[in-house]
Structures are given as structure tokens and as C-alpha cells.
């Protein structure tokens, strides 16, 4: 995903747009009669999400670690986020690396006449969320010092101290040593906070000490070590997404071949992960690495869809026999994920804390290879990688990174899924409602990225708004009606830190201050659709054509789910008839056309009402631009 490189529709999928978008001025009541059987199976994985490190969605986002530039990784940050505390000088020191991977440390020079505590501050990702929580903190240290280290969480402007904690350390100048501690904090009313590390200047006067790879964690999701921020992860877990597509997206590709996402530099001890300058022009720490993504999926019961690097970066492409070593690298990655303890890479996985092989049923080969110069070589690159993986792991479903048949092998192997990406304006999404209706049923599709954007502005719409989210719902209804071929659909992107936006809107956002977590209107559409999905799509008879009202009905056993979207500025009365059911629950999201949720002002929320069925008939008034789910039994 990148302005200007949005994948268009695939050639193979001819699009017949049956009906114009009707804006429903008459609002004749519509009756929908849901059949009790007779439909197609729907894909159990249909509604998922896509994650890549962008907008500080990972570092400073859903990954728990709160201090920025904590290992001086990448090439763009310099001394960002650091400041001296007390009478001292601090600098980035490349002569004292913490490890082979973490090639700089922070030098704290203590003056001869120091008597007070001195040290340094880290201001986090535009501040630090300081809550009434237990925090874990750690740092590496090199230099002769025996005494107290003081850690604080403190208001940057206010000077209010929220946490004040001493630990006693014994460090030498022969090697870096790691110290870990935890402490409680009280809550700060705002995000304008920093972390301080100071030492007793009188014990170090005239000397210098080096600190490196500092970390600060609030409570993590399911208490995982090096885990996700509990508050941000919990908001995602409520969506009930069925799968996670990661780690990219553009961010797997690399601005250059050598700065691609390299799986084997994202595993093992954090201090051995070098990080990289990412595709979104800031360093990735890779603390959220291959295993962390997979723990995330497991903890949230999402199926992982892992992308592997397939030879394309923005700065160059590797193909032909030059790709062979990279194919071997992919096979090493597969062995790391699936190999037994007896294999070279399987053993590494076990050492890194995961005994059982990971369970991954879907692997995507590359990203958007129809774009940025990838088209010509992708058929061969795809085939090389497909053959290698499929030979050894025939049960993994492989995904081609685009749906443009001139960029794919002439005959795709059976069971390959093609991946379409769509960022569209609202009317355009609605026009694509029937995109999949008349497709051959033997070519499975994934919509690996989609989301409503106002592409007339370079940054897109800053916030999701009701008309846009309603258009996504219309498109999702179209996908669910066809989920015999549409296997998976991932809303994108997931998350943005409001202070670091290079692409918006996202499903939800946040910054360092309390109550900043903001679910968009699209978040609620995703949540309603993912949480209410039957395993069979049912035929529906109706008294009107699709537009401006759209619907799909599914069921599992005797539980029926009817999804509705009213893409119009008038309300629409609907009678939904589901014979032999008695009562229903109606969840509806509505708001005015341009209304959206904004930080500290979440105004559009789903409202749930109970409905009593009159002989299986339910009366629903769809507000303008409303999206609803009726669940009846
Ligand atoms: C498919 O790729 C070809 C080659 O790059 C390009 O000319 C064509 O416009 C693409 N088709 C679509 C629908 O994007
Ligand atoms: C429907 O309304 C939208 C604005 O909400 C407008 O852009 C579109 O052209 C209208 N379509 C028709 C068919 O009138
Ligand atoms: C839908 O309409 C068809 C054709 O009129 C009819 O055969 C079928 O029984 C109807 N289904 C339901 C559930 O009413
Ligand atoms: C089931 O799939 C067929 C196409 O194979 C389609 O014609 C039919 O409408 C689908 N049924 C439902 C209920 O969506
Ligand atoms: C330490 O010495 C410097 C000048 O070398 C002076 O500016 C500073 O005030 C002194 N600090 C203390 C705590 O005496
Ligand atoms: C802080 O959290 C503890 C434990 O959850 C709770 O008992 C206490 O009331 C909280 N204090 C404040 C100021 O919120
Ligand atoms: C930390 O140690 C210093 C020096 O002994 C002491 O003055 C300070 O009160 C201690 N702080 C805490 C929170 O224990
Ligand atoms: C920190 O808070 C937890 C509960 O939130 C409590 O169990 C623990 O005793 C506290 N630790 C300290 C050192 O106060
Ligand atoms: C990662 O794999 C590449 C290619 O196989 C290899 O050259 C490199 O040394 C490996 N890096 C680490 C840290 O193991
Ligand atoms: C959705 O997630 C919530 C919270 O994680 C869980 O309680 C609920 O059972 C899930 N619902 C479905 C339909 O999976
Ligand atoms: C929808 O039904 C309600 C009463 O059930 C009525 O007040 C309203 O006028 C109807 N709206 C339309 C557009 O017909
Ligand atoms: C909150 O949003 C609503 C609806 O968009 C708007 O009317 C209101 O002015 C906003 N309030 C604040 C404090 O921004």
C-alpha cells in the first residue's frame, strides 16, 4: 500500500457492473425472505486484518516497548528521544557497541565535580503512556560503577514524578551487562511523560559510563514476554478477526534489496536483532519479529498468513538463478517454522522458546508484484518459490501477490490463491459490489488489502467516516455472498500512532495520552461482520434489487445472520423474514454521512436492540448510511 501504487482489478476477473449506484429517494419498504437452506459454504477465514510496520503501528504501537530509538537502529534517528538529565553530557557512541547487532550505545560523561544524580531521559514515541500499572524496564550497562540506579517516569513539562524506583547495580568496564527490574506507577493525566535513568554522580565523577538497548514495557497481552501492549491488543482482540496477514505489504520489500525484511534477523534475543531502515522511512527495531507475530496470532486465535520475500525491492529485483540463494533462505525459514528439533533451523526455534512447530497454512509469495517493476519477472520468481515450498510442504496454500494475469504464470497451479488490493472512494467500492458474482468458481481469491480512502488527497482521508465505512460494508457483503471463491479479506491498514502518520485512515489509532485509543467507524464494521458470520450463505428473495440497500444472509446450525447496509441519505424500512425463528438481536452502526470517530470524541458506536420476531418477521429501520447485523434464532 502506497499512494500511487494501488493494485487495480485483475484482468482475469472481468467485472460486470450490473446496476448503477442507486441513491434511493423513494425508500419503498423492502421485504427480504431468507431461505432456510440451499446455499454455498462460506469461507471460515473470510474477515481478517493486515498488519505491517507503518505509522508506528508496531514499534511505539501494538508492540509493548515504549522507549524510542532504544538501540540506535536504522540510519535516520541520531539522538532522537534522548536528553541529558542533570550536569552531564550524553552522546551516541559507535565505539562501544552493545552487541554485533546493536552497534551503538549511549555514553554518559560525568563531570569531575558531579555530586548529584545524573543520567539521561528517553521521551518515547512522542511521550510515554503512564498509567496505574506495573512496568518492566531493562538496560545494558558498561563501565565501572557500584551503587544505585534510579529510574523514574516523570511529566516532561510538569515534572510530576509518577514512578520512582531504585535498583542496585554492580557493573564493570569489561563487558556490557543487562539489568532488569519492575516497578509500579501512578497514572499521568496526559501523554507528555518521559523515562529517566540516573546514577549517583559522586560515585562516577570524572568517568563515563555506557548504556544500551533500554526497554520499558507496560503490562502485555496475555502477559507475554516481549509482548503486545495490553490495551491496544485488547481492542483488536474484540474484532474477532480470523487471520492476520503480515509482515507486509510494502514493508517486507525493502527500499533496497539489502534493507528487505529478513526473517532471520528478527528472531532470538533482542540484543541480537539489528533492525532495519524500513520502507516507511523510519527504523524498525524488529522486536516484533517472526516468532512474536506468530504468538500474536495464536493468542488472538487468528490464522497466520505469512508473506515471504520474493525478489522484489524498490531499489532492485533479483530473478533467475540469482534468486536461488533467496529461495534457499525461504526454505530455511520454513524449516525454522516447521522443522523438528533435530533440524538445524528447527532447533533454533526451540532455543527461541517455541517447542512445537508453528501452524501456518497460508504463505504469500511477495507483495504487489504487478507493480513497481515486478511484473515481467514475477511469473518465474513465483514458480521458483512455489515449486520449492510446494515440493516440501504440499499442504500449505500458496498465495500469488497479485491478480493481474499478465504478471502471473500462464497456468497457475491448482489451489493457488490470487491476492487483490483495493483502496477506493466510497462510490467506487459500491460499484464493485458484484465484482465476484460471475467469476469462475475454480479460482480462489484473497482481497489482501482493502479500505475506503479519499484518494483525491495525498494522505487520504484522515478519519474513516460513515459513508466510507458503509461502502466497505457493501463491498464486504459482496465478498461474503461469494465467499466460496473469496477465501480471505483483510482490512488495511490496522493501526496508526497519531503523531507519526504517513497513511490513513487505519482501523484504529492512538497516541501516548489516556483515552486516546480511537476505534474508527470501519473498526466497528469489521467487528460486526467478523463476529457474526455463519458457515453457509443462504439464498434471499427480495422485493427490490440491490442498491441502495444491500444484504447477505448466512447461518450456522439454527442461528441466522443477516447483514445489511443502507448506502443512502434516506432511511430505509426493511422487513426481514427468517421463518421458524423467534427472536433476534440487531446491532446497528449509524451516523451522518461525513461523521467519524476522532480522538477523545468517539461518537459513532454500534447500538444493540432486542427484536421479537412476529412469525419470524423482523422490522428494521435502517438509518441513512447505516450498517447492521441481525442475528436470529
Ligand atoms: C497488468 O499489468 C500490465 C503490465 O504491467 C499492465 O499493462 C496492465 O495495465 C495491468 N492491468 C491492470 C488491470 O492493472
Ligand atoms: C449518489 O450519491 C453520491 C454522493 O453521496 C454521488 O456521488 C453519486 O453520484 C450518486 N449516484 C447517483 C446514481 O445518483
Ligand atoms: C424465492 O422465490 C422463488 C421463486 O419465486 C421460490 O421458488 C422460493 O420458494 C422463494 N424462497 C423463499 C425462501 O421464499
Ligand atoms: C452459490 O454459488 C453459485 C455459483 O457457483 C451461485 O450461482 C449461487 O447464487 C450461490 N448461492 C448463494 C446462496 O449465494
Ligand atoms: C562543575 O563545574 C562547572 C565548570 O567546570 C560549573 O559550571 C558547574 O557549575 C559545576 N557544578 C557543580 C555542581 O559544582
Ligand atoms: C491503581 O490500581 C490498583 C489495582 O488495580 C487499584 O486498586 C487502585 O485503586 C488504582 N489507583 C488509581 C489511582 O487508579
Ligand atoms: C533512591 O536512593 C536515593 C539515594 O539513596 C534516595 O535518596 C532515594 O530516596 C531513593 N528513592 C527511592 C524511591 O527509594
Ligand atoms: C504493584 O502493584 C501490584 C498490584 O497492582 C501489587 O500487587 C504489588 O504489590 C505492587 N508492588 C509494589 C512494589 O508496590
Ligand atoms: C540470515 O540468512 C542469510 C542468508 O541465508 C545469511 O547470509 C545470514 O548470515 C543470516 N543471518 C543471521 C543473523 O543468521
Ligand atoms: C469475539 O471476541 C470476544 C473477546 O475476545 C469473545 O468474547 C467472543 O466470544 C468472540 N466472538 C466470536 C463470535 O468469536
Ligand atoms: C419507517 O417506518 C416507520 C414506522 O415503523 C415510519 O415512521 C417511517 O416513516 C418509515 N420510513 C419510511 C422511509 O418509510
Ligand atoms: C465530537 O464529534 C461530534 C460529531 O462529529 C461533533 O459534533 C462535536 O463537536 C465533537 N466534539 C468535540 C469536543 O470535538
Short mmCIF file of C-alpha atoms in Angstrom, two decimals, residues 277-617:
data_model
loop_
_atom_site.label_atom_id
_atom_site.label_comp_id
_atom_site.label_asym_id
_atom_site.label_seq_id
_atom_site.Cartn_x
_atom_site.Cartn_y
_atom_site.Cartn_z
CA UNK A 277 15.59 1.25 7.96
CA UNK A 278 12.10 0.40 6.77
CA UNK A 279 10.04 1.08 3.66
CA UNK A 280 8.17 3.76 5.56
CA UNK A 281 11.30 5.85 6.25
CA UNK A 282 11.91 5.08 9.91
CA UNK A 283 13.83 2.32 11.66
CA UNK A 284 12.13 -0.93 12.58
CA UNK A 285 13.50 -2.44 15.78
CA UNK A 286 12.26 -5.92 14.77
CA UNK A 287 11.48 -6.58 18.42
CA UNK A 288 8.15 -7.54 16.89
CA UNK A 289 9.73 -10.35 14.90
CA UNK A 290 8.73 -13.60 13.24
CA UNK A 291 8.01 -15.51 16.46
CA UNK A 292 6.23 -12.54 18.06
CA UNK A 293 3.85 -12.29 15.09
CA UNK A 294 3.05 -15.96 15.48
CA UNK A 295 2.46 -15.72 19.25
CA UNK A 296 0.18 -12.79 18.48
CA UNK A 297 -1.84 -14.91 16.04
CA UNK A 298 -2.01 -17.80 18.46
CA UNK A 299 -3.03 -15.63 21.42
CA UNK A 300 -5.82 -14.00 19.39
CA UNK A 301 -6.84 -17.22 17.61
CA UNK A 302 -6.08 -15.79 14.19
CA UNK A 303 -4.70 -17.89 11.34
CA UNK A 304 -1.30 -16.55 10.24
CA UNK A 305 -0.83 -15.57 6.60
CA UNK A 306 2.91 -15.14 6.30
CA UNK A 307 4.47 -13.32 3.36
CA UNK A 308 7.95 -14.27 2.20
CA UNK A 309 10.35 -12.05 0.29
CA UNK A 310 10.16 -12.95 -3.38
CA UNK A 311 12.97 -10.98 -5.02
CA UNK A 312 11.43 -7.51 -5.41
CA UNK A 313 12.59 -4.41 -3.58
CA UNK A 314 12.04 -0.80 -4.56
CA UNK A 315 15.71 -0.48 -5.42
CA UNK A 316 16.13 -3.63 -7.48
CA UNK A 317 14.89 -7.06 -8.40
CA UNK A 318 16.58 -10.44 -8.11
CA UNK A 319 15.47 -13.14 -10.54
CA UNK A 320 16.64 -16.19 -12.44
CA UNK A 321 19.48 -18.15 -10.89
CA UNK A 322 20.38 -15.07 -8.81
CA UNK A 323 17.22 -15.80 -6.84
CA UNK A 324 18.40 -19.31 -5.86
CA UNK A 325 20.12 -18.32 -2.60
CA UNK A 326 17.00 -16.38 -1.60
CA UNK A 327 14.81 -19.40 -2.32
CA UNK A 328 17.16 -21.40 -0.10
CA UNK A 329 16.73 -18.72 2.55
CA UNK A 330 12.94 -19.14 2.32
CA UNK A 331 13.36 -22.88 2.76
CA UNK A 332 15.49 -22.20 5.85
CA UNK A 333 12.67 -20.02 7.13
CA UNK A 334 10.21 -22.86 6.52
CA UNK A 335 12.48 -25.24 8.40
CA UNK A 336 12.69 -22.75 11.26
CA UNK A 337 8.89 -22.64 11.41
CA UNK A 338 8.07 -26.29 10.84
CA UNK A 339 11.25 -28.35 11.34
CA UNK A 340 11.76 -30.78 14.19
CA UNK A 341 14.22 -30.17 16.97
CA UNK A 342 16.69 -32.34 15.05
CA UNK A 343 16.90 -29.94 12.10
CA UNK A 344 19.36 -27.05 12.03
CA UNK A 345 16.73 -24.30 11.96
CA UNK A 346 14.03 -26.17 13.87
CA UNK A 347 16.49 -26.37 16.72
CA UNK A 348 16.88 -22.58 16.66
CA UNK A 349 13.10 -22.19 17.01
CA UNK A 350 13.12 -24.44 20.06
CA UNK A 351 16.00 -22.45 21.55
CA UNK A 352 13.97 -19.31 20.96
CA UNK A 353 11.15 -20.64 23.09
CA UNK A 354 8.80 -22.46 20.73
CA UNK A 355 8.99 -26.23 21.03
CA UNK A 356 6.09 -27.25 18.77
CA UNK A 357 6.31 -26.36 15.10
CA UNK A 358 4.26 -23.29 14.25
CA UNK A 359 0.99 -23.89 12.46
CA UNK A 360 0.83 -21.85 9.24
CA UNK A 361 -1.48 -22.91 6.44
CA UNK A 362 -1.07 -19.89 4.15
CA UNK A 363 2.10 -18.38 2.72
CA UNK A 364 2.13 -15.46 0.30
CA UNK A 365 4.89 -15.15 -2.28
CA UNK A 366 5.94 -11.49 -2.35
CA UNK A 367 3.81 -8.34 -2.35
CA UNK A 368 2.13 -6.48 -5.20
CA UNK A 369 4.46 -7.94 -7.81
CA UNK A 370 2.33 -6.49 -10.60
CA UNK A 371 3.65 -3.08 -9.56
CA UNK A 372 6.98 -1.23 -9.22
CA UNK A 373 8.73 -3.17 -11.97
CA UNK A 374 7.89 -6.64 -10.71
CA UNK A 375 5.50 -7.81 -13.43
CA UNK A 376 7.93 -9.24 -16.02
CA UNK A 377 9.89 -11.42 -13.64
CA UNK A 378 7.14 -12.46 -11.25
CA UNK A 379 5.91 -15.48 -13.25
CA UNK A 380 9.38 -17.04 -12.96
CA UNK A 381 10.06 -15.88 -9.42
CA UNK A 382 6.66 -17.17 -8.33
CA UNK A 383 7.23 -20.54 -9.96
CA UNK A 384 10.70 -20.98 -8.46
CA UNK A 385 9.43 -20.29 -4.96
CA UNK A 386 6.15 -22.13 -5.45
CA UNK A 387 7.96 -25.27 -6.55
CA UNK A 388 10.41 -25.19 -3.66
CA UNK A 389 7.75 -24.71 -0.98
CA UNK A 390 5.10 -26.93 -2.56
CA UNK A 391 7.51 -29.87 -3.01
CA UNK A 392 8.37 -29.96 0.65
CA UNK A 393 5.15 -28.63 2.20
CA UNK A 394 2.31 -29.67 -0.12
CA UNK A 395 -0.37 -28.79 2.44
CA UNK A 396 0.47 -25.10 2.57
CA UNK A 397 -1.82 -22.99 0.43
CA UNK A 398 0.28 -20.53 -1.55
CA UNK A 399 -0.85 -17.05 -2.45
CA UNK A 400 0.24 -15.12 -5.55
CA UNK A 401 0.82 -11.48 -4.69
CA UNK A 402 -1.44 -10.00 -7.37
CA UNK A 403 -4.31 -10.78 -9.70
CA UNK A 404 -3.03 -9.38 -12.99
CA UNK A 405 -2.77 -12.40 -15.27
CA UNK A 406 -0.10 -10.75 -17.38
CA UNK A 407 2.09 -10.79 -14.24
CA UNK A 408 1.35 -14.41 -13.32
CA UNK A 409 2.42 -17.74 -14.80
CA UNK A 410 0.22 -18.61 -17.82
CA UNK A 411 -1.27 -21.54 -15.91
CA UNK A 412 -1.45 -21.10 -12.18
CA UNK A 413 -1.04 -24.35 -10.25
CA UNK A 414 -4.23 -25.63 -8.70
CA UNK A 415 -5.22 -24.18 -5.33
CA UNK A 416 -3.14 -21.03 -5.69
CA UNK A 417 -4.98 -18.03 -4.30
CA UNK A 418 -4.60 -14.66 -6.02
CA UNK A 419 -4.36 -11.50 -3.91
CA UNK A 420 -6.15 -8.28 -4.91
CA UNK A 421 -5.61 -4.94 -3.15
CA UNK A 422 -8.26 -2.23 -3.28
CA UNK A 423 -8.19 1.25 -1.83
CA UNK A 424 -11.20 3.10 -3.18
CA UNK A 425 -13.52 6.04 -2.77
CA UNK A 426 -16.96 5.18 -1.41
CA UNK A 427 -18.96 5.17 -4.69
CA UNK A 428 -16.23 3.09 -6.35
CA UNK A 429 -16.43 0.43 -3.65
CA UNK A 430 -20.18 0.27 -4.00
CA UNK A 431 -19.83 -0.06 -7.79
CA UNK A 432 -17.68 -3.13 -7.11
CA UNK A 433 -20.40 -4.84 -5.07
CA UNK A 434 -20.88 -7.52 -7.69
CA UNK A 435 -17.21 -7.87 -8.65
CA UNK A 436 -17.18 -11.57 -7.79
CA UNK A 437 -20.70 -12.60 -8.75
CA UNK A 438 -19.99 -14.03 -12.16
CA UNK A 439 -16.46 -15.29 -11.73
CA UNK A 440 -15.29 -18.81 -12.48
CA UNK A 441 -15.69 -20.72 -9.23
CA UNK A 442 -12.35 -22.52 -9.53
CA UNK A 443 -10.05 -19.55 -8.86
CA UNK A 444 -9.81 -18.66 -5.18
CA UNK A 445 -9.29 -15.03 -4.32
CA UNK A 446 -7.94 -13.16 -1.36
CA UNK A 447 -8.55 -9.43 -1.01
CA UNK A 448 -5.36 -8.97 0.97
CA UNK A 449 -5.80 -5.22 1.47
CA UNK A 450 -8.85 -3.04 1.19
CA UNK A 451 -10.16 0.11 2.77
CA UNK A 452 -12.05 3.22 1.80
CA UNK A 453 -9.83 6.21 1.10
CA UNK A 454 -10.42 9.56 -0.37
CA UNK A 455 -7.67 9.24 -2.93
CA UNK A 456 -8.08 12.83 -4.10
CA UNK A 457 -5.90 13.93 -1.19
CA UNK A 458 -2.35 12.59 -0.97
CA UNK A 459 -2.72 11.37 2.59
CA UNK A 460 -6.21 10.08 2.05
CA UNK A 461 -8.96 10.78 4.49
CA UNK A 462 -7.60 11.28 7.91
CA UNK A 463 -10.55 9.59 9.53
CA UNK A 464 -12.92 6.93 8.42
CA UNK A 465 -16.40 8.35 8.03
CA UNK A 466 -19.80 6.76 7.92
CA UNK A 467 -20.37 6.83 4.17
CA UNK A 468 -16.94 5.31 3.58
CA UNK A 469 -17.41 2.61 6.20
CA UNK A 470 -20.85 1.87 4.75
CA UNK A 471 -19.25 1.44 1.32
CA UNK A 472 -16.79 -1.05 2.83
CA UNK A 473 -19.75 -2.92 4.29
CA UNK A 474 -21.41 -3.05 0.85
CA UNK A 475 -18.20 -4.45 -0.63
CA UNK A 476 -17.86 -6.95 2.23
CA UNK A 477 -21.43 -8.10 1.65
CA UNK A 478 -20.43 -8.68 -1.97
CA UNK A 479 -17.45 -10.73 -0.81
CA UNK A 480 -19.44 -12.77 1.70
CA UNK A 481 -22.07 -13.61 -0.93
CA UNK A 482 -19.16 -15.01 -2.94
CA UNK A 483 -17.08 -16.47 -0.19
CA UNK A 484 -16.96 -19.80 -1.93
CA UNK A 485 -14.25 -18.11 -4.03
CA UNK A 486 -13.33 -15.15 -1.82
CA UNK A 487 -11.45 -17.07 0.84
CA UNK A 488 -9.95 -14.21 2.79
CA UNK A 489 -10.28 -10.43 3.00
CA UNK A 490 -8.01 -8.26 5.11
CA UNK A 491 -8.94 -4.72 6.06
CA UNK A 492 -5.87 -2.47 5.92
CA UNK A 493 -4.08 -0.81 7.46
CA UNK A 494 -4.62 -1.76 11.06
CA UNK A 495 -3.24 0.93 13.31
CA UNK A 496 -1.69 4.40 13.45
CA UNK A 497 0.06 6.47 16.09
CA UNK A 498 -1.48 9.91 15.62
CA UNK A 499 1.95 11.52 15.90
CA UNK A 500 3.50 9.53 13.04
CA UNK A 501 1.04 9.26 10.19
CA UNK A 502 2.16 8.56 6.66
CA UNK A 503 -1.00 6.69 5.62
CA UNK A 504 -4.51 6.99 6.90
CA UNK A 505 -7.18 6.11 7.71
CA UNK A 506 -6.49 2.97 9.69
CA UNK A 507 -8.83 0.68 11.59
CA UNK A 508 -7.92 2.35 14.88
CA UNK A 509 -5.44 4.84 16.26
CA UNK A 510 -3.87 6.19 19.42
CA UNK A 511 -1.16 8.33 20.92
CA UNK A 512 0.53 8.46 24.32
CA UNK A 513 -2.29 10.07 26.24
CA UNK A 514 -5.04 8.35 28.22
CA UNK A 515 -8.32 7.65 26.40
CA UNK A 516 -6.60 8.20 23.07
CA UNK A 517 -7.40 4.79 21.61
CA UNK A 518 -9.88 5.57 18.86
CA UNK A 519 -11.77 2.86 17.01
CA UNK A 520 -12.89 4.18 13.63
CA UNK A 521 -16.33 3.62 12.11
CA UNK A 522 -14.61 0.98 9.96
CA UNK A 523 -13.40 -0.75 13.13
CA UNK A 524 -16.99 -1.30 14.15
CA UNK A 525 -17.97 -2.54 10.69
CA UNK A 526 -15.12 -5.06 10.87
CA UNK A 527 -16.10 -6.11 14.38
CA UNK A 528 -19.77 -6.56 13.50
CA UNK A 529 -19.01 -8.52 10.33
CA UNK A 530 -16.24 -10.73 11.77
CA UNK A 531 -18.16 -11.58 14.92
CA UNK A 532 -21.40 -12.52 13.15
CA UNK A 533 -20.77 -14.95 10.36
CA UNK A 534 -22.43 -18.25 9.55
CA UNK A 535 -20.80 -21.13 7.73
CA UNK A 536 -23.34 -21.25 4.87
CA UNK A 537 -24.55 -18.44 2.60
CA UNK A 538 -28.31 -18.58 2.17
CA UNK A 539 -30.43 -17.51 -0.81
CA UNK A 540 -32.57 -14.44 -0.11
CA UNK A 541 -35.70 -13.41 -2.02
CA UNK A 542 -36.36 -9.71 -2.06
CA UNK A 543 -38.90 -7.20 -3.26
CA UNK A 544 -36.19 -4.84 -4.52
CA UNK A 545 -32.91 -5.01 -6.36
CA UNK A 546 -29.63 -4.34 -4.60
CA UNK A 547 -28.93 -0.65 -4.10
CA UNK A 548 -29.14 1.43 -2.08
CA UNK A 549 -29.91 -1.42 0.34
CA UNK A 550 -27.52 -4.38 0.31
CA UNK A 551 -27.79 -7.64 2.22
CA UNK A 552 -26.37 -11.10 2.74
CA UNK A 553 -27.70 -13.93 4.90
CA UNK A 554 -25.72 -16.78 6.42
CA UNK A 555 -26.34 -19.38 9.07
CA UNK A 556 -24.63 -21.88 11.32
CA UNK A 557 -26.97 -24.61 12.53
CA UNK A 558 -30.12 -22.77 13.61
CA UNK A 559 -28.51 -19.37 14.09
CA UNK A 560 -29.09 -16.88 11.26
CA UNK A 561 -27.03 -13.79 10.48
CA UNK A 562 -28.37 -11.12 8.14
CA UNK A 563 -26.06 -8.24 7.28
CA UNK A 564 -27.50 -5.02 5.91
CA UNK A 565 -26.04 -1.79 4.57
CA UNK A 566 -28.05 1.25 3.53
CA UNK A 567 -25.86 3.32 1.20
CA UNK A 568 -28.21 6.28 1.02
CA UNK A 569 -29.07 9.54 2.70
CA UNK A 570 -32.65 8.38 3.37
CA UNK A 571 -33.77 5.87 5.92
CA UNK A 572 -34.98 2.53 4.66
CA UNK A 573 -37.58 0.27 6.25
CA UNK A 574 -36.88 -3.41 5.83
CA UNK A 575 -38.83 -6.48 6.85
CA UNK A 576 -36.56 -9.46 7.26
CA UNK A 577 -38.33 -12.76 7.25
CA UNK A 578 -36.50 -15.72 8.75
CA UNK A 579 -39.06 -18.48 9.11
CA UNK A 580 -39.05 -20.60 12.28
CA UNK A 581 -37.02 -18.16 14.33
CA UNK A 582 -38.39 -16.46 17.42
CA UNK A 583 -36.20 -13.59 18.42
CA UNK A 584 -33.33 -11.53 17.22
CA UNK A 585 -30.58 -9.17 18.20
CA UNK A 586 -29.99 -6.18 15.97
CA UNK A 587 -26.67 -4.38 16.05
CA UNK A 588 -26.61 -1.14 14.07
CA UNK A 589 -23.91 1.42 13.33
CA UNK A 590 -25.13 4.72 12.00
CA UNK A 591 -24.17 8.34 11.79
CA UNK A 592 -24.38 11.21 9.39
CA UNK A 593 -22.63 10.87 6.04
CA UNK A 594 -19.35 12.53 6.98
CA UNK A 595 -19.32 11.74 10.67
CA UNK A 596 -16.39 9.75 12.00
CA UNK A 597 -14.77 8.91 15.30
CA UNK A 598 -11.98 11.23 16.32
CA UNK A 599 -9.57 11.07 19.25
CA UNK A 600 -11.31 11.81 22.56
CA UNK A 601 -14.60 12.02 20.68
CA UNK A 602 -15.89 8.61 19.71
CA UNK A 603 -19.47 9.40 18.74
CA UNK A 604 -20.35 6.58 16.34
CA UNK A 605 -20.84 3.28 18.14
CA UNK A 606 -22.99 0.28 17.35
CA UNK A 607 -26.29 0.14 19.21
CA UNK A 608 -27.80 -3.23 20.05
CA UNK A 609 -31.54 -3.81 20.41
CA UNK A 610 -33.54 -6.95 21.01
CA UNK A 611 -36.22 -7.82 18.46
CA UNK A 612 -39.16 -10.12 18.93
CA UNK A 613 -39.96 -11.97 15.72
CA UNK A 614 -43.55 -11.80 14.53
CA UNK A 615 -43.78 -15.28 13.00
CA UNK A 616 -40.16 -14.89 12.01
CA UNK A 617 -40.62 -11.37 10.61
#
